[in-house]
Each structure stands twice: as structure tokens, then as C-alpha cells.
PDB file of C-alpha atoms in Angstrom:
ATOM      1  CA  UNK S1372      47.145 153.060 180.994  1.00 42.00           C
ATOM      2  CA  UNK S1373      47.001 149.878 179.512  1.00 43.00           C
ATOM      3  CA  UNK S1374      48.410 146.331 181.118  1.00 44.00           C
ATOM      4  CA  UNK S1375      51.743 147.523 178.895  1.00 48.00           C
ATOM      5  CA  UNK S1376      52.471 150.878 180.461  1.00 42.00           C
ATOM      6  CA  UNK S1377      51.610 150.041 183.583  1.00 40.00           C
ATOM      7  CA  UNK S1378      54.384 146.987 183.974  1.00 46.00           C
ATOM      8  CA  UNK S1379      57.061 148.579 181.868  1.00 45.00           C
ATOM      9  CA  UNK S1380      56.631 151.352 184.548  1.00 39.00           C
ATOM     10  CA  UNK S1381      56.646 149.040 187.660  1.00 43.00           C
ATOM     11  CA  UNK S1382      60.139 147.266 186.059  1.00 49.00           C
ATOM     12  CA  UNK S1383      61.441 150.576 185.841  1.00 43.00           C
ATOM     13  CA  UNK S1384      60.768 151.790 188.747  1.00 38.00           C
ATOM     14  CA  UNK S1385      62.494 148.513 190.458  1.00 47.00           C
ATOM     15  CA  UNK S1386      65.648 148.625 188.482  1.00 44.00           C
ATOM     16  CA  UNK S1387      66.394 151.922 188.079  1.00 38.00           C
ATOM     17  CA  UNK S1388      66.669 150.517 192.754  1.00 39.00           C
ATOM     18  CA  UNK S1389      69.499 148.802 191.146  1.00 38.00           C
ATOM     19  CA  UNK S1390      73.043 149.159 191.794  1.00 35.00           C
ATOM     20  CA  UNK S1391      75.916 150.175 189.495  1.00 37.00           C
ATOM     21  CA  UNK S1392      77.566 147.005 187.750  1.00 38.00           C
ATOM     22  CA  UNK S1393      80.292 146.063 186.654  1.00 35.00           C
ATOM     23  CA  UNK S1394      82.067 145.769 183.091  1.00 35.00           C
ATOM     24  CA  UNK S1395      81.039 144.225 179.906  1.00 35.00           C
ATOM     25  CA  UNK S1396      81.150 139.981 179.435  1.00 37.00           C
ATOM     26  CA  UNK S1397      83.364 137.643 178.742  1.00 37.00           C
ATOM     27  CA  UNK S1398      81.250 136.960 175.906  1.00 36.00           C
ATOM     28  CA  UNK S1399      80.542 132.482 177.047  1.00 35.00           C
ATOM     29  CA  UNK S1400      76.744 131.119 177.268  1.00 36.00           C
ATOM     30  CA  UNK S1401      77.377 129.564 180.363  1.00 36.00           C
ATOM     31  CA  UNK S1402      77.461 130.654 184.165  1.00 34.00           C
ATOM     32  CA  UNK S1403      79.977 133.051 184.602  1.00 33.00           C
ATOM     33  CA  UNK S1404      81.348 135.227 187.811  1.00 30.00           C
ATOM     34  CA  UNK S1405      79.751 137.851 188.721  1.00 32.00           C
ATOM     35  CA  UNK S1406      80.199 140.813 191.821  1.00 31.00           C
ATOM     36  CA  UNK S1407      76.712 141.626 193.221  1.00 33.00           C
ATOM     37  CA  UNK S1408      76.332 143.743 195.921  1.00 32.00           C
ATOM     38  CA  UNK S1409      74.738 141.451 199.513  1.00 29.00           C
ATOM     39  CA  UNK S1410      71.604 143.020 199.134  1.00 28.00           C
ATOM     40  CA  UNK S1411      70.531 141.388 203.116  1.00 29.00           C
ATOM     41  CA  UNK S1412      73.222 144.712 204.282  1.00 28.00           C
ATOM     42  CA  UNK S1413      73.755 147.139 200.976  1.00 28.00           C
ATOM     43  CA  UNK S1414      70.603 150.024 201.190  1.00 28.00           C
ATOM     44  CA  UNK S1415      69.672 151.149 197.238  1.00 28.00           C
ATOM     45  CA  UNK S1416      70.703 153.967 196.866  1.00 30.00           C
ATOM     46  CA  UNK S1417      68.890 156.061 194.024  1.00 31.00           C
ATOM     47  CA  UNK S1418      70.962 156.679 190.728  1.00 33.00           C
ATOM     48  CA  UNK S1419      70.759 159.078 188.277  1.00 39.00           C
ATOM     49  CA  UNK S1420      70.166 156.699 184.744  1.00 38.00           C
ATOM     50  CA  UNK S1421      73.690 156.505 183.017  1.00 39.00           C
ATOM     51  CA  UNK S1422      75.496 157.294 185.174  1.00 37.00           C
ATOM     52  CA  UNK S1423      76.484 154.322 187.472  1.00 40.00           C
ATOM     53  CA  UNK S1424      78.014 152.922 183.766  1.00 41.00           C
ATOM     54  CA  UNK S1425      81.267 151.434 184.271  1.00 33.00           C
ATOM     55  CA  UNK S1426      83.619 151.630 181.645  1.00 34.00           C
ATOM     56  CA  UNK S1427      84.940 148.304 180.462  1.00 35.00           C
ATOM     57  CA  UNK S1428      88.040 148.069 182.567  1.00 34.00           C
ATOM     58  CA  UNK S1429      86.892 148.837 185.353  1.00 32.00           C
ATOM     59  CA  UNK S1430      86.947 145.474 188.072  1.00 32.00           C
ATOM     60  CA  UNK S1431      83.412 147.832 190.145  1.00 30.00           C
ATOM     61  CA  UNK S1432      82.930 147.130 193.450  1.00 29.00           C
ATOM     62  CA  UNK S1433      85.322 143.757 193.384  1.00 26.00           C
ATOM     63  CA  UNK S1434      84.283 140.838 195.615  1.00 25.00           C
ATOM     64  CA  UNK S1435      84.415 143.286 199.017  1.00 22.00           C
ATOM     65  CA  UNK S1436      80.605 143.374 198.304  1.00 32.00           C
ATOM     66  CA  UNK S1437      80.808 139.525 197.864  1.00 33.00           C
ATOM     67  CA  UNK S1438      80.640 137.351 194.554  1.00 35.00           C
ATOM     68  CA  UNK S1439      77.956 135.308 193.558  1.00 56.00           C
ATOM     69  CA  UNK S1440      78.029 133.218 190.314  1.00 83.00           C
ATOM     70  CA  UNK S1441      74.861 133.307 187.579  1.00 90.00           C
ATOM     71  CA  UNK S1442      72.855 130.424 187.873  1.00 92.00           C
ATOM     72  CA  UNK S1443      71.363 131.047 183.830  1.00 93.00           C
ATOM     73  CA  UNK S1444      73.246 130.903 180.547  1.00 93.00           C
ATOM     74  CA  UNK S1445      74.315 134.482 179.491  1.00 94.00           C
ATOM     75  CA  UNK S1446      73.607 135.992 175.831  1.00 96.00           C
ATOM     76  CA  UNK S1447      76.777 135.683 174.069  1.00 96.00           C
ATOM     77  CA  UNK S1448      76.040 139.480 172.722  1.00 96.00           C
ATOM     78  CA  UNK S1449      74.852 140.816 176.555  1.00 96.00           C
ATOM     79  CA  UNK S1450      76.760 143.887 178.094  1.00 95.00           C
ATOM     80  CA  UNK S1451      76.258 144.073 181.933  1.00 95.00           C
ATOM     81  CA  UNK S1452      74.908 147.806 183.390  1.00 94.00           C
ATOM     82  CA  UNK S1453      73.563 147.804 186.184  1.00 92.00           C
ATOM     83  CA  UNK S1454      73.744 144.595 189.075  1.00 92.00           C
ATOM     84  CA  UNK S1455      72.373 145.010 192.650  1.00 92.00           C
ATOM     85  CA  UNK S1456      68.751 143.660 194.432  1.00 92.00           C
ATOM     86  CA  UNK S1457      65.513 143.111 195.114  1.00 91.00           C
ATOM     87  CA  UNK S1458      62.746 141.380 197.119  1.00 89.00           C
ATOM     88  CA  UNK S1459      65.408 139.484 198.533  1.00 93.00           C
ATOM     89  CA  UNK S1460      66.902 138.434 194.825  1.00 94.00           C
ATOM     90  CA  UNK S1461      70.319 139.286 194.020  1.00 95.00           C
ATOM     91  CA  UNK S1462      69.761 141.342 190.416  1.00 95.00           C
ATOM     92  CA  UNK S1463      71.868 140.983 186.612  1.00 95.00           C
ATOM     93  CA  UNK S1464      70.842 143.446 184.544  1.00 96.00           C
ATOM     94  CA  UNK S1465      72.254 143.490 180.597  1.00 97.00           C
ATOM     95  CA  UNK S1466      72.113 145.205 177.665  1.00 97.00           C
ATOM     96  CA  UNK S1467      72.665 144.029 173.898  1.00 98.00           C
ATOM     97  CA  UNK S1468      72.105 145.362 169.800  1.00 98.00           C
ATOM     98  CA  UNK S1469      70.767 142.059 169.085  1.00 98.00           C
ATOM     99  CA  UNK S1470      66.977 141.784 168.882  1.00 98.00           C
ATOM    100  CA  UNK S1471      64.442 140.633 171.453  1.00 97.00           C
ATOM    101  CA  UNK S1472      64.151 137.782 168.697  1.00 97.00           C
ATOM    102  CA  UNK S1473      67.421 136.391 168.293  1.00 98.00           C
ATOM    103  CA  UNK S1474      68.572 136.872 172.402  1.00 98.00           C
ATOM    104  CA  UNK S1475      64.516 135.130 173.106  1.00 97.00           C
ATOM    105  CA  UNK S1476      65.706 132.269 170.301  1.00 97.00           C
ATOM    106  CA  UNK S1477      68.557 132.105 172.403  1.00 97.00           C
ATOM    107  CA  UNK S1478      66.544 131.173 176.167  1.00 97.00           C
ATOM    108  CA  UNK S1479      64.767 129.288 174.616  1.00 96.00           C
ATOM    109  CA  UNK S1480      66.897 126.720 173.831  1.00 95.00           C
ATOM    110  CA  UNK S1481      68.918 126.966 176.646  1.00 94.00           C
ATOM    111  CA  UNK S1482      65.905 127.271 178.353  1.00 92.00           C
ATOM    112  CA  UNK S1483      64.624 123.632 177.154  1.00 90.00           C
ATOM    113  CA  UNK S1484      67.799 122.082 178.876  1.00 89.00           C
ATOM    114  CA  UNK S1485      67.591 123.495 182.032  1.00 91.00           C
ATOM    115  CA  UNK S1486      64.106 123.380 182.177  1.00 91.00           C
ATOM    116  CA  UNK S1487      62.775 126.582 182.624  1.00 94.00           C
ATOM    117  CA  UNK S1488      58.939 127.294 181.722  1.00 95.00           C
ATOM    118  CA  UNK S1489      58.902 130.420 179.046  1.00 96.00           C
ATOM    119  CA  UNK S1490      55.951 132.607 180.494  1.00 97.00           C
ATOM    120  CA  UNK S1491      54.577 135.282 177.799  1.00 95.00           C
ATOM    121  CA  UNK S1492      53.450 138.322 177.844  1.00 93.00           C
ATOM    122  CA  UNK S1493      53.652 140.448 175.199  1.00 94.00           C
ATOM    123  CA  UNK S1494      55.376 140.152 172.119  1.00 93.00           C
ATOM    124  CA  UNK S1495      57.869 142.654 173.367  1.00 94.00           C
ATOM    125  CA  UNK S1496      58.478 140.493 177.119  1.00 97.00           C
ATOM    126  CA  UNK S1497      59.003 136.842 178.137  1.00 97.00           C
ATOM    127  CA  UNK S1498      60.198 135.454 181.696  1.00 97.00           C
ATOM    128  CA  UNK S1499      61.964 132.144 181.968  1.00 97.00           C
ATOM    129  CA  UNK S1500      60.661 130.916 185.610  1.00 96.00           C
ATOM    130  CA  UNK S1501      63.768 129.462 187.340  1.00 91.00           C
ATOM    131  CA  UNK S1502      60.551 126.770 188.769  1.00 89.00           C
ATOM    132  CA  UNK S1503      58.543 124.934 187.053  1.00 88.00           C
ATOM    133  CA  UNK S1504      55.181 125.934 189.167  1.00 90.00           C
ATOM    134  CA  UNK S1505      55.700 128.809 188.208  1.00 92.00           C
ATOM    135  CA  UNK S1506      52.912 130.740 185.163  1.00 93.00           C
ATOM    136  CA  UNK S1507      52.940 134.338 185.910  1.00 96.00           C
ATOM    137  CA  UNK S1508      54.301 135.772 183.231  1.00 95.00           C
ATOM    138  CA  UNK S1509      54.492 138.994 185.507  1.00 95.00           C
ATOM    139  CA  UNK S1510      55.966 137.541 188.680  1.00 95.00           C
ATOM    140  CA  UNK S1511      59.355 139.745 188.681  1.00 92.00           C
ATOM    141  CA  UNK S1512      59.627 139.202 192.978  1.00 93.00           C
ATOM    142  CA  UNK S1513      60.587 135.496 191.505  1.00 95.00           C
ATOM    143  CA  UNK S1514      63.395 134.355 190.182  1.00 96.00           C
ATOM    144  CA  UNK S1515      63.773 133.948 186.239  1.00 96.00           C
ATOM    145  CA  UNK S1516      65.404 136.058 184.152  1.00 97.00           C
ATOM    146  CA  UNK S1517      63.122 138.868 181.885  1.00 97.00           C
ATOM    147  CA  UNK S1518      63.597 139.461 178.021  1.00 98.00           C
ATOM    148  CA  UNK S1519      62.110 142.721 176.962  1.00 96.00           C
ATOM    149  CA  UNK S1520      62.733 144.790 174.144  1.00 97.00           C
ATOM    150  CA  UNK S1521      63.185 149.007 174.177  1.00 96.00           C
ATOM    151  CA  UNK S1522      60.797 150.678 172.504  1.00 94.00           C
ATOM    152  CA  UNK S1523      62.246 153.858 172.482  1.00 95.00           C
ATOM    153  CA  UNK S1524      65.211 156.036 174.171  1.00 95.00           C
ATOM    154  CA  UNK S1525      62.878 156.825 177.256  1.00 95.00           C
ATOM    155  CA  UNK S1526      63.030 153.639 177.879  1.00 93.00           C
ATOM    156  CA  UNK S1527      66.686 152.903 177.486  1.00 94.00           C
ATOM    157  CA  UNK S1528      67.094 155.854 180.190  1.00 93.00           C
ATOM    158  CA  UNK S1529      64.189 155.542 182.376  1.00 93.00           C
ATOM    159  CA  UNK S1530      66.894 152.319 183.354  1.00 90.00           C
ATOM    160  CA  UNK S1531      70.056 153.132 182.446  1.00 93.00           C
ATOM    161  CA  UNK S1532      70.604 151.038 179.487  1.00 95.00           C
ATOM    162  CA  UNK S1533      72.800 152.356 175.994  1.00 96.00           C
ATOM    163  CA  UNK S1534      71.923 154.480 173.098  1.00 95.00           C
ATOM    164  CA  UNK S1535      72.224 151.555 171.161  1.00 96.00           C
ATOM    165  CA  UNK S1536      70.528 149.041 173.241  1.00 98.00           C
ATOM    166  CA  UNK S1537      67.759 146.716 171.586  1.00 98.00           C
ATOM    167  CA  UNK S1538      66.749 144.235 174.296  1.00 98.00           C
ATOM    168  CA  UNK S1539      66.974 143.979 177.645  1.00 97.00           C
ATOM    169  CA  UNK S1540      67.437 140.992 179.524  1.00 98.00           C
ATOM    170  CA  UNK S1541      67.480 140.958 183.264  1.00 96.00           C
ATOM    171  CA  UNK S1542      68.239 137.548 185.285  1.00 96.00           C
ATOM    172  CA  UNK S1543      67.348 137.955 189.131  1.00 95.00           C
ATOM    173  CA  UNK S1544      68.293 134.814 191.474  1.00 93.00           C
TER     174      UNK S1544
END
């Protein structure tokens, strides 16, 4: 297995442990309020990929679990499909039918305004770090935004993304 396959496997395994999410995004590029599970007290049950997807009119687990604001710009054409936590971080996953290049361009512009370094790992995987001292594109245990392009249906299914999703956006904070 090459580094890419190992990284995608680790990413998929990490994402599988994420709790069910909430409905679709409202389309603006500002930070949004998202209901996120309290990661300190909520265990992560095993879920079947795709089984945790909620309809856009479902309010999900609302404020009962605790709410938190995403401190990053949200991609305008992204749809939330999972929320949860890992390594002490709150994590929100978005999918989009837009290309990796379109999503990356959006975050290149947004990250410059926020001072978030762009850490390139591969031509279809990049991480924007929330810290200027962070130099490791594979350090997904640190806060930031990971963008990667799905290569096939197997990758989409492994983390519960929709059949038409082209690009995955993982926000951790």
C-alpha cells in the first residue's frame, strides 16, 4: 500500500466513527452554528455508511447535545452529512458535487484572509491548518480543514457520503 492508500484508509476509519449529522447548509460562506455532539461524554457508535444521513428538513439532535459554531468559512455549495468528534476535536463533514479544484480555490482565498497555512499532501488532498506553526498535511488530529477528492464509489460509501459527491470537506476545531 502506498502512502495515499494508507492515508485514505486512516481518514475513512476515523470518519466512520463520527456521529450522525444534520441537514443541509444554508449556502452562505460565513461561520455557521452547527449542532455538535459533546465529544467528552458521548461514545461513538459504529454506523453503517450512509445510514446516518438525515433529510434536509430533519433538525437532527438539536441543542440537546450542545451547540457550537464552526470557526471557519463554510463552502457555499457544501452539504453537511456527519458531525461528531475525535481526538478532542469537534468534526463536521461536508460533501459537494463541485470539483476539488473549485473547493480548494474557495479555501485558498478564505484561508489567506484568516492566516491559515495551506498544507499540500497530494494533488487531490490538502489541509488548511488553524495554526501558523503547523507544517504537517497529514496531522488530522490537529484543528483545520481537510479537502479531498473522492476517487470512486467505494471511498464515498466508506464514510457515508452521497453517491454524487465529488469532494469531501472535513472541518475540525
